[in-house]
Every structure is written in structure tokens, then in C-alpha cells.
PDB file of C-alpha atoms in Angstrom:
ATOM      1  CA  UNK L   1       0.000   0.000   0.000  1.00 41.00           C
ATOM      2  CA  UNK L   2       1.509   3.328  -1.002  1.00 45.00           C
ATOM      3  CA  UNK L   3       1.775   6.282   1.326  1.00 48.00           C
ATOM      4  CA  UNK L   4      -0.753   8.383  -0.575  1.00 46.00           C
ATOM      5  CA  UNK L   5      -3.433   5.690  -0.426  1.00 41.00           C
ATOM      6  CA  UNK L   6      -3.112   5.466   3.369  1.00 51.00           C
ATOM      7  CA  UNK L   7      -3.619   9.175   3.965  1.00 58.00           C
ATOM      8  CA  UNK L   8      -7.114  10.431   4.553  1.00 61.00           C
ATOM      9  CA  UNK L   9      -8.325  13.513   2.704  1.00 69.00           C
ATOM     10  CA  UNK L  10      -8.225  16.496   5.033  1.00 67.00           C
ATOM     11  CA  UNK L  11     -10.024  19.764   4.330  1.00 75.00           C
ATOM     12  CA  UNK L  12      -8.344  23.152   4.582  1.00 75.00           C
ATOM     13  CA  UNK L  13     -10.117  23.973   7.842  1.00 79.00           C
ATOM     14  CA  UNK L  14      -9.031  20.659   9.342  1.00 76.00           C
ATOM     15  CA  UNK L  15      -5.423  21.322   8.258  1.00 76.00           C
ATOM     16  CA  UNK L  16      -5.523  24.687  10.015  1.00 78.00           C
ATOM     17  CA  UNK L  17      -6.886  23.039  13.161  1.00 79.00           C
ATOM     18  CA  UNK L  18      -4.182  20.374  13.013  1.00 78.00           C
ATOM     19  CA  UNK L  19      -1.503  23.046  12.576  1.00 79.00           C
ATOM     20  CA  UNK L  20      -2.725  24.985  15.609  1.00 80.00           C
ATOM     21  CA  UNK L  21      -3.022  21.812  17.680  1.00 79.00           C
ATOM     22  CA  UNK L  22       0.479  20.742  16.638  1.00 75.00           C
ATOM     23  CA  UNK L  23       1.936  24.117  17.523  1.00 77.00           C
ATOM     24  CA  UNK L  24       0.421  23.985  20.998  1.00 79.00           C
ATOM     25  CA  UNK L  25       2.397  20.815  21.741  1.00 79.00           C
ATOM     26  CA  UNK L  26       5.742  22.603  21.566  1.00 82.00           C
ATOM     27  CA  UNK L  27       8.084  23.140  24.511  1.00 88.00           C
ATOM     28  CA  UNK L  28       6.638  26.516  25.451  1.00 88.00           C
ATOM     29  CA  UNK L  29       8.054  26.757  28.997  1.00 92.00           C
ATOM     30  CA  UNK L  30      11.669  26.406  27.835  1.00 93.00           C
ATOM     31  CA  UNK L  31      10.821  28.748  24.957  1.00 94.00           C
ATOM     32  CA  UNK L  32       9.606  31.340  27.467  1.00 94.00           C
ATOM     33  CA  UNK L  33      12.882  31.021  29.379  1.00 96.00           C
ATOM     34  CA  UNK L  34      14.923  31.494  26.188  1.00 96.00           C
ATOM     35  CA  UNK L  35      12.769  34.449  25.145  1.00 96.00           C
ATOM     36  CA  UNK L  36      13.057  36.114  28.548  1.00 96.00           C
ATOM     37  CA  UNK L  37      16.810  35.612  28.560  1.00 97.00           C
ATOM     38  CA  UNK L  38      17.206  37.014  25.033  1.00 96.00           C
ATOM     39  CA  UNK L  39      14.950  39.986  25.739  1.00 96.00           C
ATOM     40  CA  UNK L  40      16.797  40.676  28.984  1.00 95.00           C
ATOM     41  CA  UNK L  41      20.160  40.594  27.229  1.00 96.00           C
ATOM     42  CA  UNK L  42      18.873  42.942  24.532  1.00 93.00           C
ATOM     43  CA  UNK L  43      17.575  45.381  27.128  1.00 92.00           C
ATOM     44  CA  UNK L  44      20.791  45.147  29.177  1.00 93.00           C
ATOM     45  CA  UNK L  45      22.936  45.894  26.123  1.00 92.00           C
ATOM     46  CA  UNK L  46      20.953  49.052  25.431  1.00 89.00           C
ATOM     47  CA  UNK L  47      21.126  50.104  29.077  1.00 89.00           C
ATOM     48  CA  UNK L  48      24.907  49.612  29.138  1.00 90.00           C
ATOM     49  CA  UNK L  49      25.196  52.006  26.213  1.00 84.00           C
ATOM     50  CA  UNK L  50      23.100  54.560  28.085  1.00 81.00           C
ATOM     51  CA  UNK L  51      20.004  54.319  25.915  1.00 76.00           C
ATOM     52  CA  UNK L  52      16.526  53.883  27.268  1.00 81.00           C
ATOM     53  CA  UNK L  53      13.041  54.628  26.094  1.00 82.00           C
ATOM     54  CA  UNK L  54       9.880  52.946  24.974  1.00 84.00           C
ATOM     55  CA  UNK L  55      11.438  52.145  21.588  1.00 84.00           C
ATOM     56  CA  UNK L  56      14.259  50.259  23.316  1.00 88.00           C
ATOM     57  CA  UNK L  57      11.758  48.451  25.544  1.00 91.00           C
ATOM     58  CA  UNK L  58       9.601  47.485  22.579  1.00 92.00           C
ATOM     59  CA  UNK L  59      12.687  46.214  20.748  1.00 91.00           C
ATOM     60  CA  UNK L  60      13.670  44.029  23.698  1.00 94.00           C
ATOM     61  CA  UNK L  61      10.143  42.648  24.002  1.00 95.00           C
ATOM     62  CA  UNK L  62      10.131  41.978  20.270  1.00 95.00           C
ATOM     63  CA  UNK L  63      13.435  40.064  20.538  1.00 95.00           C
ATOM     64  CA  UNK L  64      11.975  38.054  23.410  1.00 97.00           C
ATOM     65  CA  UNK L  65       8.856  37.228  21.384  1.00 96.00           C
ATOM     66  CA  UNK L  66      10.920  36.296  18.321  1.00 96.00           C
ATOM     67  CA  UNK L  67      13.034  33.854  20.335  1.00 96.00           C
ATOM     68  CA  UNK L  68       9.965  32.500  22.134  1.00 96.00           C
ATOM     69  CA  UNK L  69       8.123  31.699  18.915  1.00 95.00           C
ATOM     70  CA  UNK L  70      11.221  30.324  17.148  1.00 95.00           C
ATOM     71  CA  UNK L  71      12.136  27.941  19.978  1.00 95.00           C
ATOM     72  CA  UNK L  72       8.560  26.861  20.731  1.00 92.00           C
ATOM     73  CA  UNK L  73       7.610  26.415  17.079  1.00 91.00           C
ATOM     74  CA  UNK L  74      10.826  24.559  16.255  1.00 91.00           C
ATOM     75  CA  UNK L  75      10.239  22.218  19.164  1.00 89.00           C
ATOM     76  CA  UNK L  76       6.681  21.625  17.968  1.00 87.00           C
ATOM     77  CA  UNK L  77       7.728  20.585  14.445  1.00 88.00           C
ATOM     78  CA  UNK L  78      10.484  18.363  15.849  1.00 86.00           C
ATOM     79  CA  UNK L  79       8.095  16.688  18.280  1.00 78.00           C
ATOM     80  CA  UNK L  80       9.626  17.930  21.536  1.00 75.00           C
ATOM     81  CA  UNK L  81       7.392  18.765  24.445  1.00 63.00           C
ATOM     82  CA  UNK L  82       7.688  19.563  28.106  1.00 60.00           C
ATOM     83  CA  UNK L  83       4.884  17.028  28.668  1.00 60.00           C
ATOM     84  CA  UNK L  84       6.792  14.079  27.251  1.00 57.00           C
ATOM     85  CA  UNK L  85       6.891  12.505  23.821  1.00 54.00           C
ATOM     86  CA  UNK L  86       4.474   9.664  24.556  1.00 55.00           C
ATOM     87  CA  UNK L  87       1.392  11.835  24.198  1.00 59.00           C
ATOM     88  CA  UNK L  88      -0.271  12.715  20.890  1.00 70.00           C
ATOM     89  CA  UNK L  89       1.981  10.651  18.620  1.00 74.00           C
ATOM     90  CA  UNK L  90      -0.248  11.014  15.556  1.00 77.00           C
ATOM     91  CA  UNK L  91      -0.412  14.768  15.919  1.00 77.00           C
ATOM     92  CA  UNK L  92       3.363  14.961  16.299  1.00 79.00           C
ATOM     93  CA  UNK L  93       3.818  12.773  13.207  1.00 81.00           C
ATOM     94  CA  UNK L  94       1.505  15.087  11.252  1.00 79.00           C
ATOM     95  CA  UNK L  95       3.499  18.128  12.437  1.00 81.00           C
ATOM     96  CA  UNK L  96       6.785  16.541  11.336  1.00 83.00           C
ATOM     97  CA  UNK L  97       5.377  15.842   7.883  1.00 84.00           C
ATOM     98  CA  UNK L  98       3.814  19.344   7.502  1.00 85.00           C
ATOM     99  CA  UNK L  99       6.401  21.734   9.011  1.00 88.00           C
ATOM    100  CA  UNK L 100       5.443  24.769   6.932  1.00 91.00           C
ATOM    101  CA  UNK L 101       1.801  24.599   7.949  1.00 89.00           C
ATOM    102  CA  UNK L 102       2.789  24.354  11.602  1.00 88.00           C
ATOM    103  CA  UNK L 103       5.309  27.200  11.119  1.00 91.00           C
ATOM    104  CA  UNK L 104       2.504  29.496   9.983  1.00 91.00           C
ATOM    105  CA  UNK L 105       0.967  29.447  13.477  1.00 91.00           C
ATOM    106  CA  UNK L 106       3.886  30.887  15.487  1.00 93.00           C
ATOM    107  CA  UNK L 107       4.697  33.202  12.560  1.00 95.00           C
ATOM    108  CA  UNK L 108       1.180  34.632  12.624  1.00 95.00           C
ATOM    109  CA  UNK L 109       1.302  35.009  16.381  1.00 94.00           C
ATOM    110  CA  UNK L 110       4.675  36.764  16.105  1.00 96.00           C
ATOM    111  CA  UNK L 111       3.235  39.155  13.535  1.00 97.00           C
ATOM    112  CA  UNK L 112       0.245  40.004  15.728  1.00 96.00           C
ATOM    113  CA  UNK L 113       2.218  40.370  18.955  1.00 95.00           C
ATOM    114  CA  UNK L 114       4.863  42.529  17.286  1.00 94.00           C
ATOM    115  CA  UNK L 115       2.172  44.721  15.758  1.00 94.00           C
ATOM    116  CA  UNK L 116       0.503  45.253  19.132  1.00 94.00           C
ATOM    117  CA  UNK L 117       3.782  45.801  21.008  1.00 93.00           C
ATOM    118  CA  UNK L 118       5.078  48.403  18.577  1.00 92.00           C
ATOM    119  CA  UNK L 119       1.751  50.226  18.222  1.00 92.00           C
ATOM    120  CA  UNK L 120       1.355  50.423  21.996  1.00 92.00           C
ATOM    121  CA  UNK L 121       4.912  51.375  22.955  1.00 90.00           C
ATOM    122  CA  UNK L 122       6.326  53.385  20.058  1.00 88.00           C
ATOM    123  CA  UNK L 123       5.352  56.322  17.919  1.00 87.00           C
ATOM    124  CA  UNK L 124       6.005  54.427  14.674  1.00 87.00           C
ATOM    125  CA  UNK L 125       3.421  54.764  11.968  1.00 89.00           C
ATOM    126  CA  UNK L 126       1.024  51.920  11.284  1.00 91.00           C
ATOM    127  CA  UNK L 127       2.616  50.885   7.988  1.00 94.00           C
ATOM    128  CA  UNK L 128       6.110  50.903   9.467  1.00 91.00           C
ATOM    129  CA  UNK L 129       4.847  48.740  12.321  1.00 92.00           C
ATOM    130  CA  UNK L 130       3.041  46.491   9.862  1.00 94.00           C
ATOM    131  CA  UNK L 131       6.216  46.024   7.807  1.00 94.00           C
ATOM    132  CA  UNK L 132       8.314  45.226  10.883  1.00 93.00           C
ATOM    133  CA  UNK L 133       5.734  42.715  12.093  1.00 94.00           C
ATOM    134  CA  UNK L 134       5.603  41.067   8.667  1.00 96.00           C
ATOM    135  CA  UNK L 135       9.321  40.509   8.398  1.00 95.00           C
ATOM    136  CA  UNK L 136       9.572  39.325  12.011  1.00 96.00           C
ATOM    137  CA  UNK L 137       6.795  36.835  11.263  1.00 96.00           C
ATOM    138  CA  UNK L 138       8.621  35.784   8.095  1.00 96.00           C
ATOM    139  CA  UNK L 139      11.791  35.150  10.113  1.00 96.00           C
ATOM    140  CA  UNK L 140       9.867  32.923  12.539  1.00 96.00           C
ATOM    141  CA  UNK L 141       8.213  31.055   9.646  1.00 96.00           C
ATOM    142  CA  UNK L 142      11.558  30.531   7.907  1.00 96.00           C
ATOM    143  CA  UNK L 143      13.317  29.301  11.047  1.00 96.00           C
ATOM    144  CA  UNK L 144      10.532  26.971  12.182  1.00 94.00           C
ATOM    145  CA  UNK L 145       9.850  25.631   8.683  1.00 93.00           C
ATOM    146  CA  UNK L 146      13.522  25.056   7.926  1.00 94.00           C
ATOM    147  CA  UNK L 147      14.085  23.327  11.262  1.00 92.00           C
ATOM    148  CA  UNK L 148      11.094  21.104  10.522  1.00 89.00           C
ATOM    149  CA  UNK L 149      12.333  20.212   7.028  1.00 90.00           C
ATOM    150  CA  UNK L 150      15.878  19.476   8.216  1.00 90.00           C
ATOM    151  CA  UNK L 151      14.598  17.564  11.238  1.00 82.00           C
ATOM    152  CA  UNK L 152      12.227  15.476   9.128  1.00 74.00           C
ATOM    153  CA  UNK L 153      14.983  14.595   6.655  1.00 73.00           C
ATOM    154  CA  UNK L 154      17.231  13.386   9.471  1.00 71.00           C
ATOM    155  CA  UNK L 155      14.671  10.947  10.924  1.00 61.00           C
TER     156      UNK L 155
END
């Protein structure tokens, strides 16, 4: 029996639900620690140079969010979890075989969080904030998707 004959047809809405469910299985506690550490280092570097303001704070929070979503999303597509690998094996297998669809979830969340952070804390214009959020989301998508592709090819 070939691989394609064993797979069940899945609608677009079901694929989106599977992608969100897969992304939630990532190692989000360690990702939060990495994000907090990265954001703290970013803020500390600016403080050492004598700079401070809401723009600096928003940049540090953005770095923290970027690291958080990259680490958590990458762990999700590789099948790592803080809850153990025995749970949800089928969902983890689906995530490993569809890394780009899973990568879209943390990328979208990065885009939205960056948009809100920069609009709330800086005086940047909306389109400048939109552009920054888009490329930060693209970075998260590229990192998570590439990690998923490389990780799937190694297994």
C-alpha cells in the first residue's frame, strides 16, 4: 500500500486546526525562558550604552517574542514537548510531515504580537509597524519551517 493511499483527505479547515493543535504541543516553557533571557540581554545591552526609552523596551520585548516563537515552534515541528513525547503521537507525526503549515501558526502570532507591542509602545506609523511585524513573522516562519524540514529529513 503506497503512502498516498493510506492518507485520509483532510479539508483546509481541518489542516488549520491540526496546525494549531500541533503548535500547541511545543516546549513553550523552555521557549519562554529562552525568550526572557534574550529579551533581557537585549535590554541590558541598550542600558549599558546609556540608551533607554519605549522604543528600546519594545525592541527588547520583540526580541523576546521572536526567540519565544522560534524555539517553541521549532520544538513543535520536531516533536519535543515539556509534557513528554508519549502523548499525541499522531499529531506529532503530522506536524513533522507538515512543518510549513505548523510554522505558519507561530509566525502569525509573532506578527500580531509585534504589531501590538510596537503600536502600543512606540510612535512608529502603522505601515512601518506592519512592515516590521511582517518581516519578524517571516523570520519565525523561515526558522521553524527550515528546522522542521531538516529535522524530518534526518529521521
